[in-house]
Amino acid sequence: MTDVEKPINFIQQVINADLSAGRVKKIVTRFPPEPNGYLHIGHAKSICVNFGLAEQYGGICNLRFDDTNPEKEDEEFVQAIIEDVQWLGYDLGEGPFYASNYFEQLYVWAKYLIAEGNAYVCELNAEQMREYRGTLTEAGKNSPFRDRAAAESLNLLEDMRLGLISEGAMTLRAKIDMASPNINLRDPVLYRIKKMAHQRTGDKWNIYPSYDFAHGQEDAIEGVTHSVCTLEFAANRPLYEWFTVNLPLPSIPRQYEFGRLNLNYTVTSKRKLKQLVEQGHVDSWSDPRMPTISGLRRRGVTAAAIRNFCNSLAVAKTDGTVDMAQLEHFIRDDLNLNAGRAMCVFKPLLITLSNYNEQEQFKVPCHPNRQELGLRTIDFGRQIYIDRSDFSEDTTLSRKKFKRLVIGDYVRLRSAYIIRADEVIKDAAGEIIEVIGSLVPDTVGQDAPEGIRPRGVIHWVSKQTAADCTVNVYDRLFTVASPDEGGRDMLDYLNPDSLVEMTGCKVEAGLADAIAGDHYQFEREGYFTRDSGSLDNLVFNCTIGLRDNWKA
RNA sequence: UGGGGCGUGGCCAAGCGGUUAAGGCAACGGGUUUUGAUCCCGUCAUCGGAGGUUCGAUCCCUCCCGCCCCAGCCA
């Protein structure tokens, strides 16, 4: 929460220098996802960095879909991405933008490169191209089509575009240097043939630009000043810059790379998340166990928590793995401050108060430290439920070790009376089915009377008015810190207990019609939100448990 | 192996030749508390290794070690 002056990162240093040198007047950044999956927590960092930079410098950040490969993309993902970015709290401004809107311009530039002798249509097939490319240690060799006349390439490119050439038969390649130690510069492919409809341009195109040929030019068209991406694109930067000197671009963007976010006990790779969804290991991209923005949202994580977490991360060139505990800290930090309190009993144990026959309602604070959040009403009666784990017949348990209800002893019911457990009723199997107790009069909102020392404070709900509900408690999706390490198959490390569904829970009446998106702290348990995926029933998802410092 | 990038406490991370080597997370002690929560105090490193330059190096140089990225007509 504290804004201890965060040191400026290397990108801000560059921006400051560019601003003072007059190289740029207004900062323009961009967040360029390919719509081939849902956004995850790693993207959140990128979004916060890019939109954050724009915000900080009074510039703009474009959400731009890098939709250059219809084979993998889908409109569903476009919509989900837009929703997630907005939910995180960012304004799309004039956007969203689409690479596909620039296809015509890119094509004009492709012809320009050919005319300038900087590109050619190559007829090597995929396998041959790989052979010609060389290896990390050996230079590649020139394609036999490398020196064909510009006019011929121009005609062939046009044929490719018109669908006259079959897929895989030809590509348009930049003519750079087959001996470059940087493999990205060994005559990279600019256009490939895909006779496939695009979700936005329909069947207008039979060829689609490659990432390298599209990305920097999209930036230039939009006037992006600082193209901030992740480290794995560092090797593409020389190519990015090659286009800026060989094409008549409207502006010269510059690319900078920072380390992407990795989190332990999960995976942050669209490919792997897609696999989990498609193979049914989770119920959808928005499964509350998924590290997707939509999964976190359904789980009950707030946008503020995600933003605070992302802003706590460094924008640097080191690539490390952040401890899940750090994300959890920001989730609790925000929820503790903002979530209203409520009581929910997971494993109900009936308590009947033999000396009480009334019905009462108590007005209790929604938040112990923020009275401005107001009061709520809770019902109290002769019969209440407490959690089975909050009762014990073992009278030898020390007060320090078991601060709950023990037969013959006292406990405080949160926001209500102090009660004593007098008698246990069991069924034929020896299972406790009810506890007969008695309350200590006049103890609501009062200190315990002389001689009575409640062992602790426990939560409860009124039997008469509590609502039945189901509670989902989640654990980490994987059993090991790095499920995608080395040659591991993440599926071997899926946590079989990542979801525990508890039915027959009892929540205070006021939450019977809780809405998804509202956050509650179930006292002594954790933070919860109504599950948006099963609104027909009253289901709460555990966002995260309360911190638990006591050693059992 | 060719090229590119990175190595500061269990994790993240400031530090830009002279600092008691920030801060956060975690952990561990203690205090407050009608949530075993929150909150509050306190404890917790000599900077991958070896040389060198310098009055002085985590910061500069050399070599070594380790990790990451690039050989898709993916992004």
XYZ file of C-alpha atoms (C1' of nucleotides) in Angstrom:
627
model
C 0.000 0.000 0.000
C 2.845 2.301 0.852
C 4.251 4.312 -1.992
C 7.839 4.216 -0.919
C 9.203 5.953 -3.997
C 9.639 3.118 -6.396
C 12.925 3.401 -8.252
C 12.527 4.096 -11.938
C 13.179 1.176 -14.231
C 15.412 1.097 -17.282
C 12.560 1.782 -19.669
C 11.522 4.854 -17.739
C 15.129 5.964 -17.883
C 15.067 5.617 -21.657
C 11.785 7.487 -21.875
C 13.069 10.279 -19.664
C 16.119 10.604 -21.862
C 14.039 10.554 -25.051
C 11.728 13.175 -23.652
C 14.484 15.512 -22.543
C 16.395 15.010 -25.782
C 13.224 15.863 -27.671
C 13.239 12.597 -29.584
C 9.609 12.114 -28.671
C 6.898 14.456 -27.491
C 4.197 12.045 -26.434
C 4.613 8.486 -25.257
C 2.760 5.812 -27.173
C 2.970 2.177 -26.090
C 0.933 -0.848 -26.988
C -0.219 -4.189 -25.654
C -0.333 -6.571 -28.640
C -1.830 -9.974 -27.804
C -2.531 -12.551 -30.441
C -6.184 -13.595 -30.008
C -5.313 -17.277 -29.729
C -6.174 -17.788 -26.076
C -7.171 -16.034 -22.897
C -4.964 -13.559 -21.108
C -3.118 -14.771 -18.019
C -1.342 -13.235 -15.075
C 1.827 -12.878 -17.142
C -0.042 -10.715 -19.630
C -1.334 -8.689 -16.712
C 2.211 -7.603 -15.989
C 2.700 -6.589 -19.582
C -0.600 -4.729 -19.574
C 0.301 -2.902 -16.376
C 3.724 -2.018 -17.729
C 2.469 -0.711 -21.059
C -0.715 0.980 -19.947
C 1.069 2.095 -16.799
C 3.816 3.823 -18.772
C 1.262 5.616 -20.933
C -0.658 6.694 -17.863
C 2.427 7.898 -16.075
C 3.687 9.973 -18.975
C 0.324 11.261 -20.126
C 0.510 9.226 -23.316
C -1.598 6.455 -24.716
C -1.410 2.694 -24.913
C -3.086 0.808 -27.724
C -4.648 -2.584 -27.259
C -3.811 -4.109 -30.611
C -4.615 -7.591 -31.740
C -1.727 -9.205 -33.508
C -4.090 -11.217 -35.659
C -1.744 -12.299 -38.416
C -2.418 -16.021 -38.227
C -6.064 -17.009 -38.822
C -5.171 -20.619 -38.243
C -4.914 -20.104 -34.497
C -7.145 -17.188 -33.801
C -10.743 -16.773 -32.821
C -13.238 -14.002 -32.171
C -14.058 -15.538 -28.779
C -10.537 -14.696 -27.672
C -10.800 -11.162 -28.994
C -13.863 -10.535 -26.849
C -12.368 -12.174 -23.784
C -9.193 -10.123 -24.090
C -11.100 -6.860 -24.412
C -13.155 -7.723 -21.349
C -10.087 -8.603 -19.322
C -8.163 -5.457 -20.194
C -11.123 -3.283 -19.327
C -11.799 -5.197 -16.157
C -8.230 -4.589 -15.105
C -9.112 -0.942 -15.275
C -7.642 0.261 -18.521
C -9.239 2.423 -21.152
C -9.107 1.284 -24.740
C -9.267 4.821 -26.057
C -9.698 4.679 -29.844
C -9.024 0.993 -29.774
C -9.002 -1.859 -30.007
C -6.701 -1.885 -32.996
C -6.059 -4.812 -35.300
C -3.012 -5.803 -37.281
C -5.465 -7.070 -39.894
C -6.529 -3.499 -40.536
C -3.031 -2.848 -41.863
C -2.800 -5.797 -44.245
C -3.128 -3.587 -47.323
C -0.359 -1.241 -46.193
C 1.884 -4.149 -45.294
C 1.373 -5.562 -48.745
C 2.380 -2.255 -50.305
C 5.525 -2.285 -48.205
C 6.271 -5.848 -49.219
C 6.226 -4.776 -52.859
C 8.441 -1.843 -51.953
C 11.023 -4.169 -50.465
C 10.978 -6.289 -53.605
C 11.343 -3.251 -55.813
C 14.293 -2.125 -53.737
C 15.934 -5.503 -54.132
C 15.374 -6.305 -50.484
C 12.916 -9.168 -50.782
C 12.156 -12.050 -53.100
C 9.688 -14.819 -53.622
C 11.298 -18.108 -52.645
C 10.150 -21.524 -53.790
C 12.010 -23.599 -51.261
C 9.645 -25.795 -49.291
C 9.683 -25.823 -45.507
C 12.146 -28.637 -45.234
C 14.525 -27.167 -47.773
C 14.332 -23.807 -46.116
C 15.394 -25.385 -42.842
C 18.373 -26.994 -44.545
C 19.397 -23.774 -46.233
C 19.089 -21.839 -42.992
C 22.140 -23.532 -41.474
C 22.504 -24.084 -37.764
C 23.549 -22.134 -34.713
C 27.161 -22.691 -35.579
C 27.117 -22.982 -39.367
C 26.146 -20.251 -41.783
C 23.216 -20.871 -44.054
C 23.377 -20.722 -47.818
C 21.524 -18.568 -50.269
C 18.276 -19.714 -51.715
C 18.512 -20.419 -55.474
C 15.627 -17.972 -55.901
C 17.373 -15.189 -54.049
C 18.471 -13.276 -57.097
C 15.419 -13.572 -59.234
C 14.281 -10.387 -60.927
C 12.152 -8.005 -58.894
C 9.480 -7.983 -61.574
C 9.189 -11.742 -61.371
C 8.873 -11.677 -57.581
C 6.283 -8.958 -57.837
C 4.199 -11.094 -60.176
C 4.561 -14.175 -58.051
C 3.610 -12.284 -54.900
C 0.499 -11.100 -56.659
C -0.261 -14.694 -57.667
C 0.242 -15.778 -54.078
C -2.169 -13.157 -52.925
C -4.757 -14.173 -55.487
C -4.642 -17.778 -54.376
C -2.994 -19.044 -57.537
C -0.157 -20.720 -55.691
C -0.641 -23.643 -53.375
C 0.118 -23.446 -49.665
C 3.721 -24.080 -48.799
C 4.934 -23.703 -52.347
C 6.231 -20.168 -52.023
C 7.045 -17.517 -49.460
C 8.143 -13.953 -49.614
C 11.485 -13.523 -47.903
C 13.593 -10.551 -46.914
C 17.020 -10.515 -48.520
C 19.384 -9.899 -45.625
C 22.252 -12.227 -44.766
C 22.249 -16.022 -44.757
C 25.503 -16.006 -42.824
C 24.339 -13.782 -40.010
C 25.120 -15.132 -36.559
C 21.583 -13.994 -35.717
C 19.370 -16.592 -37.317
C 16.481 -14.170 -37.483
C 18.395 -12.273 -40.123
C 18.901 -15.255 -42.437
C 16.338 -14.158 -45.005
C 13.275 -14.378 -42.762
C 9.843 -15.164 -44.172
C 7.662 -12.105 -44.634
C 4.562 -13.696 -46.119
C 3.303 -17.230 -46.201
C 0.360 -18.659 -48.091
C -2.624 -19.681 -45.998
C -5.760 -20.241 -48.008
C -7.879 -19.679 -45.044
C -10.503 -17.162 -44.028
C -9.515 -14.649 -41.410
C -11.926 -13.840 -38.607
C -11.929 -10.183 -39.598
C -10.904 -9.939 -43.235
C -12.836 -12.959 -44.419
C -11.480 -14.590 -47.561
C -9.879 -11.443 -48.866
C -6.375 -12.760 -48.361
C -4.590 -15.938 -49.278
C -1.339 -14.757 -47.777
C -0.668 -13.475 -44.299
C 2.280 -11.503 -42.974
C 4.633 -13.062 -40.463
C 5.082 -11.649 -36.991
C 8.382 -10.012 -37.861
C 7.101 -8.298 -40.941
C 3.945 -7.149 -39.201
C 4.799 -6.156 -35.692
C 7.214 -3.270 -36.067
C 5.272 -1.859 -38.979
C 2.069 -1.934 -36.933
C 3.937 0.007 -34.292
C 5.125 2.510 -36.871
C 1.632 3.002 -38.273
C 0.254 3.693 -34.816
C 3.075 6.021 -33.890
C 4.212 3.792 -31.081
C 7.303 5.369 -29.549
C 8.365 2.605 -27.193
C 7.515 -0.925 -28.158
C 7.924 -2.742 -24.892
C 7.892 -6.505 -25.139
C 9.319 -9.511 -23.376
C 12.863 -10.843 -23.458
C 12.312 -13.647 -25.945
C 11.938 -11.024 -28.669
C 15.371 -9.538 -28.103
C 16.835 -11.572 -30.942
C 14.155 -10.176 -33.250
C 15.123 -6.584 -32.520
C 17.816 -6.356 -35.244
C 15.180 -7.421 -37.738
C 12.666 -4.994 -36.249
C 15.239 -2.271 -36.823
C 16.124 -3.504 -40.291
C 12.595 -2.677 -41.419
C 12.814 0.783 -39.913
C 15.775 1.562 -42.155
C 14.571 -0.250 -45.276
C 10.950 0.821 -45.354
C 9.460 4.321 -45.694
C 7.717 4.132 -42.328
C 5.671 7.011 -40.927
C 7.516 6.829 -37.611
C 10.424 5.025 -36.078
C 9.434 3.001 -33.031
C 12.039 1.412 -30.803
C 11.787 -1.940 -29.114
C 12.787 -2.670 -25.534
C 12.543 -5.981 -23.768
C 11.919 -6.844 -20.141
C 11.664 -10.125 -18.272
C 8.290 -11.770 -18.390
C 6.538 -12.883 -15.246
C 6.853 -16.463 -14.122
C 4.951 -17.742 -11.118
C 5.650 -20.970 -9.313
C 3.110 -23.760 -8.873
C 1.369 -22.784 -12.096
C 2.080 -22.307 -15.778
C 1.990 -19.079 -17.694
C 2.065 -20.164 -21.273
C -0.953 -19.889 -23.495
C -0.030 -23.137 -25.152
C -0.070 -25.030 -21.876
C -3.168 -23.337 -20.553
C -4.887 -24.198 -23.794
C -3.875 -27.796 -23.316
C -5.370 -27.865 -19.807
C -8.629 -26.526 -21.185
C -8.832 -28.672 -24.283
C -7.966 -31.880 -22.487
C -10.492 -31.122 -19.784
C -8.149 -30.903 -16.836
C -9.980 -27.723 -15.863
C -13.494 -26.744 -16.827
C -12.612 -23.773 -19.004
C -10.201 -20.912 -19.537
C -12.061 -19.229 -16.680
C -11.781 -22.095 -14.236
C -10.983 -20.528 -10.847
C -7.796 -22.583 -10.663
C -6.444 -21.105 -13.861
C -3.929 -18.251 -13.719
C -5.943 -16.531 -16.429
C -7.338 -13.085 -15.762
C -10.838 -14.483 -16.131
C -10.042 -17.430 -13.872
C -8.635 -15.166 -11.200
C -11.675 -12.931 -11.510
C -14.050 -15.860 -11.093
C -11.948 -17.016 -8.178
C -12.543 -13.650 -6.541
C -9.233 -11.933 -7.078
C -9.748 -8.217 -7.571
C -8.371 -6.100 -10.377
C -6.703 -3.890 -7.774
C -4.908 -6.873 -6.281
C -3.586 -7.876 -9.687
C -2.510 -4.345 -10.472
C -0.806 -3.901 -7.118
C 0.958 -7.203 -7.585
C 2.129 -6.293 -11.073
C 3.321 -2.928 -9.919
C 5.349 -4.617 -7.223
C 7.269 -6.494 -9.878
C 10.395 -5.103 -11.383
C 10.656 -4.174 -15.004
C 14.144 -5.470 -15.630
C 15.999 -7.888 -17.822
C 16.295 -10.673 -15.285
C 13.914 -13.540 -15.671
C 13.057 -15.085 -12.390
C 10.128 -16.891 -10.907
C 8.020 -14.996 -8.460
C 6.696 -16.840 -5.456
C 2.950 -17.402 -5.541
C 2.978 -16.097 -1.972
C 3.733 -12.662 -3.321
C 0.580 -12.650 -5.449
C -1.349 -14.024 -2.490
C -0.086 -11.221 -0.323
C -1.568 -8.596 -2.633
C -4.827 -10.513 -2.882
C -5.182 -10.595 0.895
C -3.985 -7.038 1.217
C -6.760 -5.691 -0.990
C -9.473 -8.027 0.248
C -8.665 -7.453 3.899
C -9.102 -3.764 3.320
C -12.226 -3.911 1.188
C -14.145 -7.136 1.668
C -17.175 -7.024 3.934
C -17.197 -9.557 6.748
C -19.719 -12.357 6.999
C -20.059 -15.745 8.647
C -20.337 -19.078 6.947
C -20.183 -22.506 8.569
C -18.703 -25.194 6.351
C -19.341 -28.299 8.416
C -22.389 -27.484 10.527
C -22.734 -28.773 14.070
C -26.053 -27.955 15.697
C -25.955 -26.145 19.024
C -29.142 -25.813 21.031
C -29.132 -23.209 23.762
C -31.257 -24.682 26.542
C -31.662 -21.448 28.460
C -32.689 -19.318 25.531
C -35.976 -19.164 23.666
C -35.894 -15.874 21.892
C -35.084 -14.516 18.480
C -32.776 -11.572 18.171
C -31.085 -9.574 15.505
C -27.755 -7.905 15.952
C -26.391 -5.000 14.015
C -22.761 -5.725 13.486
C -20.007 -3.936 11.579
C -19.306 -5.014 8.030
C -15.652 -4.358 8.719
C -13.834 -4.318 12.052
C -11.455 -1.540 11.116
C -13.606 0.534 8.808
C -16.829 1.647 10.391
C -17.617 3.757 7.315
C -18.517 0.491 5.606
C -21.607 0.331 7.785
C -23.502 -2.332 9.629
C -25.251 -5.521 8.668
C -27.938 -7.478 10.447
C -27.490 -11.028 11.623
C -30.021 -13.326 13.202
C -29.616 -15.176 16.470
C -31.833 -17.862 17.936
C -32.112 -20.906 20.159
C -30.433 -23.101 17.598
C -27.291 -22.194 15.776
C -24.609 -23.918 13.786
C -20.915 -23.780 14.477
C -18.220 -25.629 12.593
C -17.582 -29.198 13.738
C -13.895 -28.413 13.948
C -14.655 -25.712 16.496
C -15.940 -28.175 19.071
C -14.137 -30.817 21.072
C -14.941 -33.194 23.864
C -11.299 -33.319 24.868
C -11.092 -31.308 28.062
C -7.345 -31.768 28.304
C -6.776 -29.475 25.345
C -4.906 -26.395 26.518
C -6.499 -22.987 26.158
C -3.602 -21.877 24.023
C -3.774 -24.802 21.690
C -7.523 -24.935 21.199
C -9.196 -21.558 21.353
C -12.612 -22.939 20.568
C -15.521 -24.648 22.253
C -14.791 -27.545 24.597
C -17.387 -29.445 26.572
C -17.890 -27.767 29.899
C -16.126 -24.600 28.872
C -16.966 -21.222 27.416
C -16.442 -19.627 24.044
C -17.457 -16.311 22.544
C -19.731 -16.407 19.535
C -18.447 -13.694 17.276
C -20.466 -10.497 17.644
C -22.863 -12.290 19.977
C -23.087 -14.129 23.266
C -20.661 -16.149 25.257
C -21.901 -19.709 25.484
C -20.968 -22.892 27.311
C -21.180 -26.442 26.019
C -23.043 -28.631 28.477
C -23.952 -31.893 26.866
C -23.222 -33.878 23.733
C -25.784 -35.884 21.813
C -24.531 -38.664 19.578
C -26.123 -40.976 17.082
C -25.889 -44.730 17.087
C -22.568 -44.584 15.307
C -21.100 -42.388 17.994
C -21.085 -39.325 15.807
C -21.863 -36.053 17.544
C -25.088 -34.737 16.091
C -25.889 -31.962 18.496
C -24.481 -30.099 21.437
C -26.691 -28.736 24.177
C -25.341 -25.525 25.563
C -26.335 -22.442 27.473
C -25.621 -18.834 26.908
C -24.341 -16.323 29.377
C -26.899 -13.483 29.538
C -25.958 -9.910 28.789
C -22.682 -10.709 27.116
C -23.411 -9.281 23.682
C -20.998 -6.447 23.138
C -19.875 -6.791 26.745
C -16.695 -8.085 28.260
C -16.920 -11.489 29.841
C -18.257 -11.387 33.370
C -15.984 -12.120 36.351
C -15.014 -15.740 36.499
C -15.826 -16.578 32.915
C -13.007 -16.819 30.452
C -14.048 -17.773 26.984
C -11.376 -19.839 25.262
C -11.709 -17.914 22.077
C -14.053 -16.520 19.487
C -15.789 -18.676 16.899
C -18.137 -17.987 14.046
C -21.685 -19.285 13.774
C -24.974 -18.853 11.919
C -28.611 -19.033 12.956
C -30.153 -22.380 12.096
C -33.463 -20.776 11.359
C -32.358 -18.226 8.788
C -29.039 -19.432 7.413
C -28.950 -20.174 3.701
C -27.678 -23.472 2.354
C -24.737 -23.111 0.067
C -21.841 -24.877 -1.547
C -18.305 -23.753 -0.991
C -15.430 -24.456 -3.367
C -11.986 -24.410 -1.884
C -9.015 -24.430 -4.192
C -5.446 -25.517 -3.860
C -2.583 -25.001 -6.244
C -3.093 -26.603 -9.637
C 0.258 -28.369 -9.539
C 2.095 -30.253 -6.861
C 5.542 -28.974 -7.784
C 6.928 -25.459 -7.993
C 7.952 -25.724 -11.633
C 5.595 -28.043 -13.491
C 7.011 -26.965 -16.830
C 10.649 -27.294 -15.885
C 13.062 -29.101 -18.168
C 11.604 -32.176 -19.761
C 8.674 -32.432 -17.390
C 5.185 -33.160 -18.532
C 3.024 -30.864 -16.443
C 0.213 -33.389 -16.507
C 2.263 -35.686 -14.283
C 2.119 -33.049 -11.592
C -1.513 -31.990 -11.624
C -2.801 -31.693 -8.084
C -5.765 -34.068 -7.765
C -7.038 -32.035 -4.825
C -6.930 -28.646 -6.490
C -10.689 -28.369 -6.056
C -12.611 -29.431 -2.979
C -16.342 -28.891 -3.159
C -18.180 -28.704 0.141
C -21.941 -28.967 0.070
C -24.345 -28.401 2.907
C -22.605 -25.276 4.145
C -24.587 -22.595 5.956
C -24.116 -18.916 5.316
C -25.721 -15.995 7.109
C -29.053 -14.979 5.564
C -27.809 -11.687 4.196
C -25.699 -13.496 1.639
C -28.486 -15.602 0.197
C -28.509 -13.370 -2.822
C -24.910 -12.314 -2.934
C -23.784 -11.303 -6.381
C -20.725 -12.466 -8.257
C -18.115 -9.782 -8.125
C -18.818 -8.853 -4.522
C -16.179 -9.975 -2.111
C -16.601 -11.216 1.411
C -14.426 -12.375 4.187
C -15.991 -15.349 5.904
C -14.556 -14.691 9.297
C -11.875 -17.082 10.483
C -11.919 -18.806 7.098
C -10.934 -16.659 4.170
C -12.109 -14.517 1.310
C -14.970 -15.599 -0.915
C -17.031 -14.511 -3.847
C -20.166 -15.901 -5.438
C -19.313 -18.237 -8.288
C -20.310 -16.645 -11.578
C -20.299 -20.008 -13.274
C -23.172 -21.539 -11.305
C -25.610 -18.781 -10.491
C -28.561 -21.164 -10.291
C -27.258 -22.299 -6.974
C -25.667 -20.474 -4.078
C -22.010 -21.321 -4.584
C -19.077 -19.486 -3.105
C -15.520 -19.727 -4.348
C -12.703 -19.390 -1.898
C -10.416 -16.741 -3.293
C -7.815 -17.392 -0.638
C -7.712 -18.432 2.976
C -6.800 -16.169 5.833
C -3.208 -16.271 6.907
C -2.774 -18.938 9.475
C 0.172 -18.443 11.778
C -0.464 -20.858 14.560
C 1.473 -24.045 14.692
C -0.866 -26.881 15.392
C 28.518 -24.833 -30.096
C 27.443 -19.074 -33.263
C 24.576 -14.854 -31.565
C 21.781 -12.314 -27.778
C 20.507 -11.700 -22.500
C 21.027 -12.473 -17.236
C 23.567 -13.793 -12.306
C 22.672 -9.195 -5.031
C 19.547 -13.119 1.464
C 14.480 -18.898 0.696
C 11.637 -15.627 -3.535
C 11.305 -10.744 -6.111
C 14.467 -6.543 -6.178
C 17.109 -1.366 -5.371
C 22.039 -0.067 -6.042
C 24.974 3.537 -11.988
C 33.329 3.732 -7.912
C 33.134 5.876 -1.217
C 25.832 3.601 1.484
C 25.359 0.929 8.309
C 24.265 -3.247 0.839
C 16.980 0.099 0.217
C 12.249 -2.107 0.034
C 8.501 -6.091 -0.582
C 7.270 -11.425 0.012
C 8.389 -15.617 3.063
C 10.303 -17.180 7.788
C 11.184 -16.538 12.954
C 10.519 -13.991 17.857
C 7.207 -10.442 20.717
C 2.847 -6.890 21.615
C -2.470 -5.542 20.679
C -7.098 -7.914 19.330
C -14.798 -10.295 20.329
C -11.521 -13.069 13.272
C -5.507 -18.160 15.680
C -7.101 -12.283 10.614
C -5.742 -7.198 10.452
C -2.349 -3.907 13.002
C 2.366 -2.871 15.673
C 7.553 -3.890 17.095
C 12.018 -6.768 16.318
C 15.496 -10.626 13.900
C 17.253 -12.283 9.109
C 23.190 -10.859 3.062
C 28.893 -8.609 1.744
C 26.793 -8.927 -3.752
C 28.092 -16.572 -8.952
C 33.844 -17.690 -8.794
C 39.028 -16.197 -9.584
C 42.244 -12.511 -10.899
C 43.128 -7.261 -12.109
C 42.530 -1.605 -12.217
C 41.882 1.941 -8.077
C 43.460 5.267 -1.989
C 38.673 2.639 -2.343
C 34.506 -2.113 -6.423
C 28.255 -5.086 -5.784
C 29.274 -1.170 -9.358
C 35.170 -0.795 -14.271
C 38.412 -4.777 -17.001
C 39.845 -10.116 -17.924
C 38.990 -15.151 -17.557
C 35.898 -18.999 -15.634
C 31.104 -21.122 -13.911
C 25.752 -21.214 -14.171
C 20.848 -20.035 -16.143
C 17.487 -18.114 -20.156
C 16.292 -17.003 -25.509
C 17.047 -17.838 -31.119
C 17.797 -23.016 -36.035
C 8.189 -22.312 -37.128
C 6.024 -20.794 -43.854
C 4.096 -19.488 -34.446
C 3.845 -14.978 -31.823
